[in-house]
XYZ file of C-alpha atoms in Angstrom:
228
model
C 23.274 -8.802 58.927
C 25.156 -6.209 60.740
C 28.761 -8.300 60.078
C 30.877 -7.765 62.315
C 34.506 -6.167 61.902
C 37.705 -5.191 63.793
C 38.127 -0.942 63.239
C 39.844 1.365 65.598
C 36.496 2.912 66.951
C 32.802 3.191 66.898
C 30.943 5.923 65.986
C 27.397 6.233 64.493
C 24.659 8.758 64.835
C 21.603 9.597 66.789
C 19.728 9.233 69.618
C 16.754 8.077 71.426
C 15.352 7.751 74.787
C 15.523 5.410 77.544
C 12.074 3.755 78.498
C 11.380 4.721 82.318
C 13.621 2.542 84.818
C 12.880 -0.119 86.921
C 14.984 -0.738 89.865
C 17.126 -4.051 90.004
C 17.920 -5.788 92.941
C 19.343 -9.267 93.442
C 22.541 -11.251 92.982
C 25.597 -9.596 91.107
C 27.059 -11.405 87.849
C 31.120 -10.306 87.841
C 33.606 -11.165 85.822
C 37.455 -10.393 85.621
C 40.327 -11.206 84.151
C 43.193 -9.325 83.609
C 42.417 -5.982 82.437
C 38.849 -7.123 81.351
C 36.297 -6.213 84.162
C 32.484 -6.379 84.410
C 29.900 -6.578 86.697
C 25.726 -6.702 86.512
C 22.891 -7.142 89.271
C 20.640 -9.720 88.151
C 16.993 -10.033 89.296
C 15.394 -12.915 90.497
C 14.085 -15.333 87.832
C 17.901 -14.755 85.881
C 20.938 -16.866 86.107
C 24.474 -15.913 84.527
C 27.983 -17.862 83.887
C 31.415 -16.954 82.872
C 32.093 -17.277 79.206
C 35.263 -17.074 76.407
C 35.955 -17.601 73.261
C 38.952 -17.770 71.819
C 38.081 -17.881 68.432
C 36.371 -14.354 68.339
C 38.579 -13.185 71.198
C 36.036 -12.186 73.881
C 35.032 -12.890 77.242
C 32.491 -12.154 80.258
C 29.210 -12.639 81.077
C 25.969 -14.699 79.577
C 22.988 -13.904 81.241
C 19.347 -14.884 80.538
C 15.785 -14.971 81.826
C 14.186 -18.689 83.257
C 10.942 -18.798 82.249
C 11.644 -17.196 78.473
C 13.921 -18.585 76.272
C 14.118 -15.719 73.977
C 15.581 -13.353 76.434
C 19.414 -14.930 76.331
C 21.956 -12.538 76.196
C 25.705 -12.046 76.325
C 27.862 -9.014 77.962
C 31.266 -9.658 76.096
C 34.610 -7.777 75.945
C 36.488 -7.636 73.020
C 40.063 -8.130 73.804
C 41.009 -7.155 70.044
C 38.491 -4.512 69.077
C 35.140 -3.763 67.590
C 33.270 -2.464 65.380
C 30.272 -2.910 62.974
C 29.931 -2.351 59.107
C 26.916 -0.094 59.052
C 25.271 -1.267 55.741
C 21.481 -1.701 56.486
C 22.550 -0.684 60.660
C 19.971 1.830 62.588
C 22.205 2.938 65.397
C 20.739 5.145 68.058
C 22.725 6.443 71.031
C 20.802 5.488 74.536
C 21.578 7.001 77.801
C 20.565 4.299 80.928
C 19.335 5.083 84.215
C 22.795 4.715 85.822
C 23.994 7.144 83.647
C 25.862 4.591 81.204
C 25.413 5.758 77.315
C 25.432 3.003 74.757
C 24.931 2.837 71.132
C 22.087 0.180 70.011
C 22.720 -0.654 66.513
C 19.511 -2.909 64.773
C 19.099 -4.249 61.965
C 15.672 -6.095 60.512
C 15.978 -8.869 57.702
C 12.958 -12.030 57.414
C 11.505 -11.405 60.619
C 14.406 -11.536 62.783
C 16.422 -8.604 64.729
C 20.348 -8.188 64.971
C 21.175 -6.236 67.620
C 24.134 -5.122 69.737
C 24.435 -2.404 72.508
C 28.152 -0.864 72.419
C 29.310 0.657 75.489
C 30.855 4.189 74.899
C 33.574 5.866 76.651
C 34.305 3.126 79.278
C 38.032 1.357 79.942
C 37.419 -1.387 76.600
C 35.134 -2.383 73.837
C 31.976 -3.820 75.794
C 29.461 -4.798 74.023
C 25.890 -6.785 74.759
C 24.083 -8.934 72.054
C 21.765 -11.900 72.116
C 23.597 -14.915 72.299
C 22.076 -16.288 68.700
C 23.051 -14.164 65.929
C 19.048 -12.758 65.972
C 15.854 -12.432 67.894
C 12.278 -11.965 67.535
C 11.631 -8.491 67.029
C 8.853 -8.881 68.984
C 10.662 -10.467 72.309
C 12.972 -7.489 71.709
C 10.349 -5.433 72.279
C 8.568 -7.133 75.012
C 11.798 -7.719 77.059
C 13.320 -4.576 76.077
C 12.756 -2.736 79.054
C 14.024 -5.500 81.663
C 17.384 -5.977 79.529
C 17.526 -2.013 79.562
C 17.309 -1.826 83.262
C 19.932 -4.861 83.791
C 22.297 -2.770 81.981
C 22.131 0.092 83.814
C 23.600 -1.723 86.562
C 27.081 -2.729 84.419
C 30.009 -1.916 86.176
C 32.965 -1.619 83.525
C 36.517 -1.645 84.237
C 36.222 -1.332 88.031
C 39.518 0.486 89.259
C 41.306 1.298 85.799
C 41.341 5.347 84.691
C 38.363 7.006 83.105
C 39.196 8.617 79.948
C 39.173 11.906 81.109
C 41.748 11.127 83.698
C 43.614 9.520 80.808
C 43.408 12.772 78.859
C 44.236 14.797 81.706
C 47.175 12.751 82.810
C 48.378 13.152 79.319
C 47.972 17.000 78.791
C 50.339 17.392 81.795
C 53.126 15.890 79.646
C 51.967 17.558 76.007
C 52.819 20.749 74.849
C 51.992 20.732 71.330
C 49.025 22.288 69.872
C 45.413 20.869 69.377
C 41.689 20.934 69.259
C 40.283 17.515 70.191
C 42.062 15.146 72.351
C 40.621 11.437 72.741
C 41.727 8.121 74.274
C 40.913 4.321 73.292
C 42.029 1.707 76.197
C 43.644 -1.235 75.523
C 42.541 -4.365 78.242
C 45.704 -6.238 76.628
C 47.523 -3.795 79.315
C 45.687 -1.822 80.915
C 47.189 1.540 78.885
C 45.250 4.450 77.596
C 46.763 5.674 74.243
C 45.895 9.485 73.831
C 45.338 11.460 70.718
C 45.852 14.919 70.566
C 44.496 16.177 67.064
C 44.606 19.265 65.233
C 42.314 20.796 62.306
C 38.702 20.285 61.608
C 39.483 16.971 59.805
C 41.677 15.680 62.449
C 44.862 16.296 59.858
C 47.369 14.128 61.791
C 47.759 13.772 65.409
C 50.190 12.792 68.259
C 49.782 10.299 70.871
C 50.659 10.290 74.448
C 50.643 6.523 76.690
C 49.089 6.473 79.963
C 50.119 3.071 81.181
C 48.343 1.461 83.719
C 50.377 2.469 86.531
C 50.029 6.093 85.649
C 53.041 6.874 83.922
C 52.946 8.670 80.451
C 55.442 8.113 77.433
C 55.355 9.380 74.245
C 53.681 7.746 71.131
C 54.308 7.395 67.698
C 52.599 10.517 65.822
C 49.655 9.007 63.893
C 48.150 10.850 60.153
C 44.639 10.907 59.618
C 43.466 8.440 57.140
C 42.875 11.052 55.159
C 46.380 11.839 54.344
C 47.262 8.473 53.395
């Protein structure tokens, strides 16, 4: 259910709403290393710990709730990507009380729930999942709400550029012509690589660096898949 894969981006379609927030107070979860940085606010009656694998090439946070067993989740970055194959996936774009948006992506099979929350537009692929491979639809819905409200507190990539200031920093050194420009950050070192593309079906595009200490070099022009 919902395997999991290694593409250049992430992007499904459709929304939902948030349920109604709660606030969260109590002690901060953070976790950094290298360009990878995250941060929650746990509330009392949750504990948290650093994790990594190195097999699946992520790291950060695994949080869960005391007193039930079913609410055990992970915060991870992906140091090499992510990405889902969307056979059988609901995905439904969220927008949290701190303002974060975040894709949910479900998927129902025998009475269990796959599930991962995809952080959009922030400095890496973060992404939040139970720490099994499923849960019980029902503790999903029951703990929804509290999980919800956790992750409105996520700080992601404390310090490093925002996109826009990515794209922006890059436009100052581009003169070519385009309609869409877009960035995807790398946490290997801390650079933003920024496309500028042109034509409805993105029909090739150039790329502009944004390294992590501001400075912007030309990339390698890209082609659209579609002209492959």
């Amino acid at each position: 259910s919902g395997c999991t894969v290694h593409p250049s981006g992430n992007d499904p379609t459709g929304s939902i709403d948030t349920p109604s927030p709660a606030p969260v107070t109590g002690q901060t979860a953070s976790y950094t290393s290298g360009y990878v940085d995250m941060a929650l606010t746990l509330p009392e009656g949750w504990q948290w710990e650093s994790v990594q694998n190195k097999d699946s090439s992520t790291e950060g946070i695994h949080f869960w709730k005391t007193d039930d067993k079913a609410l055990d989740f992970a915060l991870l970055c992906w140091r090499s990507g992510y990405g889902i194959c969307g056979t059988g996936v609901t995905s439904e774009e969220l927008t949290l009380s701190g303002g974060q948006k975040l894709w949910q992506h479900t998927e129902e099979s025998d009475g269990s729930l796959w599930l991962n929350l995809f952080f959009e537009n922030v400095p890496g692929d973060y992404v939040c999942q139970p720490s099994g491979s499923t849960l019980d639809p029902a503790a999903w819905e029951a703990g929804r709400s509290e999980v919800l409200d956790i992750l409105s507190t996520a700080q992601l990539g404390r310090g490093a550029m925002t996109e826009q200031q990515a794209i922006d920093a890059a436009k100052a050194h581009y003169d070519g012509d385009y309609d869409t420009a877009y960035g995807r950050y790398s946490v290997l070192d801390g650079s933003w690589t920024v496309s500028f593309s042109k034509g409805t079906a993105g029909q090739g595009a150039s790329r502009m660096v944004v390294h992590a200490d501001g400075s912007v070099s030309s990339g390698t022009p890209v082609q659209d898949a579609a002209e492959k």
